[in-house]
Structure formats: C-alpha cells, structure tokens
PDB file of C-alpha atoms in Angstrom:
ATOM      1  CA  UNK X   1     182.621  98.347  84.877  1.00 93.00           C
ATOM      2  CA  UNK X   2     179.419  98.992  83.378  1.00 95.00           C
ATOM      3  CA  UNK X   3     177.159  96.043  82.133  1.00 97.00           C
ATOM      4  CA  UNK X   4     174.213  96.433  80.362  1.00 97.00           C
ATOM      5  CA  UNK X   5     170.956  93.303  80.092  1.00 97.00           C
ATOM      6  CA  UNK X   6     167.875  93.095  78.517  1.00 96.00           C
ATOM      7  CA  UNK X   7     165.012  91.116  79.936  1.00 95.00           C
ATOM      8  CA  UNK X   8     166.527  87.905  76.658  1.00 94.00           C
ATOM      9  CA  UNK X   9     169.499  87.835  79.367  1.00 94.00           C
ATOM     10  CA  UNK X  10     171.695  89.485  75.780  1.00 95.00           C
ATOM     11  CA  UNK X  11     174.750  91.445  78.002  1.00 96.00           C
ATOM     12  CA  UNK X  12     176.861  93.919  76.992  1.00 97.00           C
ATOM     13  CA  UNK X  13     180.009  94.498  79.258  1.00 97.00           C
ATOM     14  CA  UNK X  14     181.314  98.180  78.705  1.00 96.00           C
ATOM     15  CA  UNK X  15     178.003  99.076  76.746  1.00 97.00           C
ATOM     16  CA  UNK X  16     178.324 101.955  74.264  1.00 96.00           C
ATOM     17  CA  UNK X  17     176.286 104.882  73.749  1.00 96.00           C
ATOM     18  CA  UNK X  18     174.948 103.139  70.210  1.00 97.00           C
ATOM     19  CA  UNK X  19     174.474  99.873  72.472  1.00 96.00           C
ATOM     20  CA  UNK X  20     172.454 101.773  74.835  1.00 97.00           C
ATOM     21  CA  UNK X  21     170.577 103.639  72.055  1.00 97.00           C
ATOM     22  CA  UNK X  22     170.081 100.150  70.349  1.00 96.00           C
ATOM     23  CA  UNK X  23     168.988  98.067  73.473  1.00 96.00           C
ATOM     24  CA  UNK X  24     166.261 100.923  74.268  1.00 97.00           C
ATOM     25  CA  UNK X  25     164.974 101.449  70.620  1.00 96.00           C
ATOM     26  CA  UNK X  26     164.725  97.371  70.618  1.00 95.00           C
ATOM     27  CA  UNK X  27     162.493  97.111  73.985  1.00 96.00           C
ATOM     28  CA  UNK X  28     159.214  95.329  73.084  1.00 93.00           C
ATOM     29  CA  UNK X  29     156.508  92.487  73.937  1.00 89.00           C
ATOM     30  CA  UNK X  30     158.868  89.970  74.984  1.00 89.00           C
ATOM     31  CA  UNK X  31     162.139  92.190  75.562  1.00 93.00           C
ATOM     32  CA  UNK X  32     160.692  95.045  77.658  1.00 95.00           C
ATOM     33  CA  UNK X  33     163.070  95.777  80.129  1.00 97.00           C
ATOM     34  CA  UNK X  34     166.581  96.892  80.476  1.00 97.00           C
ATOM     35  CA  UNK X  35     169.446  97.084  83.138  1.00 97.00           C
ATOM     36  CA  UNK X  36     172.484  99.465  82.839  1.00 97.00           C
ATOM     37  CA  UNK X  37     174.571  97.972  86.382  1.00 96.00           C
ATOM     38  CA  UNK X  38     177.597  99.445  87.700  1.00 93.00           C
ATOM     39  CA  UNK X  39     180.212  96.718  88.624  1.00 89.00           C
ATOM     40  CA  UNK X  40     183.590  97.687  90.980  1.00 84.00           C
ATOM     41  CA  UNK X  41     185.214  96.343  93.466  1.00 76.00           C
ATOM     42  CA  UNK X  42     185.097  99.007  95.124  1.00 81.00           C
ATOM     43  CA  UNK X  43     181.390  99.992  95.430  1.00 75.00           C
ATOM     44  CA  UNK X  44     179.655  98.568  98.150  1.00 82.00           C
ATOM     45  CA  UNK X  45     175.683  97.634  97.361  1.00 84.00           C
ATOM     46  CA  UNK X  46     173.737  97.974  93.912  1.00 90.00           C
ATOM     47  CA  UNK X  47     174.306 101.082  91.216  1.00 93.00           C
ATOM     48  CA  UNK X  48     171.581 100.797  88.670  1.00 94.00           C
ATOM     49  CA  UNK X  49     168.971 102.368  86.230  1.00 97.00           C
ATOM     50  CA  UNK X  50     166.495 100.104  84.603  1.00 97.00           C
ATOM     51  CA  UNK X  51     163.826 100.954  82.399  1.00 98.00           C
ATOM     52  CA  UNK X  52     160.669  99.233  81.142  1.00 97.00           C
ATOM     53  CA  UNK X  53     158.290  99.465  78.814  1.00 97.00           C
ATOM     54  CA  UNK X  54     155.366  99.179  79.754  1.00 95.00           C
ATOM     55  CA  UNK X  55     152.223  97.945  77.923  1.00 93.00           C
ATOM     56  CA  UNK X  56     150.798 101.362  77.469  1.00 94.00           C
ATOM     57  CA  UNK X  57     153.973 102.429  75.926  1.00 94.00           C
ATOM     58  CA  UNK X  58     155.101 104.360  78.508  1.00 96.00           C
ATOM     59  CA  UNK X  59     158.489 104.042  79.999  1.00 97.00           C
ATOM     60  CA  UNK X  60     158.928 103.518  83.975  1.00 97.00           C
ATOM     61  CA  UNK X  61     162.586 104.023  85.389  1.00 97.00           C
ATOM     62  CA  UNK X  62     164.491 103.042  88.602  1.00 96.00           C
ATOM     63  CA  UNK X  63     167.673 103.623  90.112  1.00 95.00           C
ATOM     64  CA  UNK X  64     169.587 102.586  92.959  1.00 92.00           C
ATOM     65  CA  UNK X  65     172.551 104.567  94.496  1.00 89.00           C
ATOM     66  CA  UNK X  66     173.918 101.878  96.718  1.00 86.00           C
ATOM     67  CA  UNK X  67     171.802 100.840  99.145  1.00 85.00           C
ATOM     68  CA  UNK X  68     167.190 100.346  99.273  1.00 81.00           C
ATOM     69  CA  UNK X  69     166.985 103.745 101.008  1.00 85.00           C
ATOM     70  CA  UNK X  70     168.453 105.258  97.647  1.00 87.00           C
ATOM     71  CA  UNK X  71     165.791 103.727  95.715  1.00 91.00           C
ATOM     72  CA  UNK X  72     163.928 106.041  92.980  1.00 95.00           C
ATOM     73  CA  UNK X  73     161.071 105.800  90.258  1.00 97.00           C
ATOM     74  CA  UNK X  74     159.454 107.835  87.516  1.00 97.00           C
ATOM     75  CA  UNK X  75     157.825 107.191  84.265  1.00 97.00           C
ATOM     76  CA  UNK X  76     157.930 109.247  80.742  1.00 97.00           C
ATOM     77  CA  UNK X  77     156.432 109.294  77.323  1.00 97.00           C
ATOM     78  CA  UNK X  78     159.706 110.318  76.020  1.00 96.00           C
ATOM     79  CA  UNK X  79     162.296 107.547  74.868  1.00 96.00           C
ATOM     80  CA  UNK X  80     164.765 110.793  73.856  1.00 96.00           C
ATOM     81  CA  UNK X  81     164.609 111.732  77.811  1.00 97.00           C
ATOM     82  CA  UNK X  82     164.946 107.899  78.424  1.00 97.00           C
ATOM     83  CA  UNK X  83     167.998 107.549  76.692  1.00 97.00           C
ATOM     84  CA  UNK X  84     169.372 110.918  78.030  1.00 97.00           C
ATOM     85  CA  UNK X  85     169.027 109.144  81.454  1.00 97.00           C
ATOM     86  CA  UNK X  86     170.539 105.934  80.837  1.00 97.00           C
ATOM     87  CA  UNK X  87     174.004 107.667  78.779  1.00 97.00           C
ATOM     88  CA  UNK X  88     173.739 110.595  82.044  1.00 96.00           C
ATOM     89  CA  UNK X  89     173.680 107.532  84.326  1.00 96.00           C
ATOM     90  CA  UNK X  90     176.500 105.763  82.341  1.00 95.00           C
ATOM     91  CA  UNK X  91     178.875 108.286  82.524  1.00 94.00           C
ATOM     92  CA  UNK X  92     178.297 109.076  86.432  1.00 91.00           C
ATOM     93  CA  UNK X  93     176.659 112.688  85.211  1.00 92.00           C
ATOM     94  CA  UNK X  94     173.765 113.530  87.681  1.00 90.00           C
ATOM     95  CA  UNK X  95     171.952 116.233  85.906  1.00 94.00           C
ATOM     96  CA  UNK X  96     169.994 113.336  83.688  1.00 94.00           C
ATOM     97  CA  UNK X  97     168.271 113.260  87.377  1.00 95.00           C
ATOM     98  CA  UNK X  98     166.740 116.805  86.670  1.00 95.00           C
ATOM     99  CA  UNK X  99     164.256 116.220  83.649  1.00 93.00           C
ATOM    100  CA  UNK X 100     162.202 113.920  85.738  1.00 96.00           C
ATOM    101  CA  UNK X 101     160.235 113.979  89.256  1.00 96.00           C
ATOM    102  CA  UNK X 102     161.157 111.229  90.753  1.00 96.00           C
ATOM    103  CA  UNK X 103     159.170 109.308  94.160  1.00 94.00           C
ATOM    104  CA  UNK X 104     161.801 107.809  96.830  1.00 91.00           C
ATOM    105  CA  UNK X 105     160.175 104.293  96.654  1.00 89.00           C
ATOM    106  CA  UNK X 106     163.413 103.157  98.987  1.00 84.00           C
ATOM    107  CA  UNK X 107     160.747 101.701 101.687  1.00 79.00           C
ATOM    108  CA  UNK X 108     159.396  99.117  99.640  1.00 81.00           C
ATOM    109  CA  UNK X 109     162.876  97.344  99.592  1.00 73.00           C
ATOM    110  CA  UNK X 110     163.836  97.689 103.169  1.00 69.00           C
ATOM    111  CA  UNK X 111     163.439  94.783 105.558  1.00 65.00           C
ATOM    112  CA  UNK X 112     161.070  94.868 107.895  1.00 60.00           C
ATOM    113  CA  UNK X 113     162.439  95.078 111.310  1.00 56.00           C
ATOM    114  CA  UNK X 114     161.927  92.722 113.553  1.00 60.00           C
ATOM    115  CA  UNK X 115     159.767  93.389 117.246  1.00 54.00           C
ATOM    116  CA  UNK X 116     161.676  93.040 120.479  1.00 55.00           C
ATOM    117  CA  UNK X 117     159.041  91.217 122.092  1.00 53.00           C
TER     118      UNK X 117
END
C-alpha cells in the first residue's frame, strides 16, 4: 500500500495521481516536504521517494530501495520532472530514474562498524 505525507503530518493512504499532483503543487514555507512510502507485508526495509523544496526553490529528491546501501539523491528546477518521478515511483515504473543523475548517498545511513579491538 502506498501512503503519501507532507511535512503538516496530512496522509493520504492509496494517494492518487491528482493527490500527488496536489501535495507537490502545495509544497511551501511551512509544508516543504513530501513522502510517497511503500507499505507491504511483504517488503522487508524502507521503499520511498521524498522530495523537498528547498528555499531556493529548487527541488532535492531521495529514494530508498530497501535497505541504506540503496540510498539515492538529486535535485531539479523542474516540478513537471518532479512529479514524473513521484507517479513513475508510485506505480513501481523505473524509467522516472532516467531523467535525473542521481549520487549513491547510501554511506551516510550505514552504521558505523564497530573495531575488534
């Protein structure tokens, strides 16, 4: 199940494509991020894209394929390729992937291991 939240905490559960369009035209001062989560039983670890605006208008995005290896980030000027992502992403497409460069930022979330000494 899909579940879409803004940074208000509003949640929609089974989010349209006009509830996506609608929660990213309505990021602002105040509401300026966004989760689109992928809920099942039967997925192990965390399935997301989030976006943010950011205070220069720009928008940065994340996702997470399962696990903080899988761990990706880009920004865009374009709310059109924004919302391309996030319906791409909703519908388990992966050629949404393909109008950004992404950097593997996976590292930053990983524990750090521990020394044997």
């Amino acid at each position: 199940m899909l579940i879409a939240t803004n940074a208000r905490g509003h949640t929609v559960k089974r989010p349209s494509k006009p509830a996506i369009g609608r929660m990213l035209a309505n990021l602002s001062r105040g509401n300026e991020h966004m989760v689109i989560e992928r809920q099942d039983v039967d997925l192990v670890g965390d399935w997301y894209l989030q976006v943010l605006l950011r205070e220069n208008n720009t928008y940065q995005l994340e996702y997470r394929d399962g696990v903080a290896a899988e761990h990706y980030r880009t920004r865009t000027v374009s709310q059109e390729k924004v919302l391309r992502a996030l319906l791409g992403w909703a519908t388990g497409a992966t050629e949404w992937r393909d109008d950004f460069m992404w950097n593997d930022i996976g590292a930053e979330f990983e524990k750090p291991r521990r020394s044997a000494l």
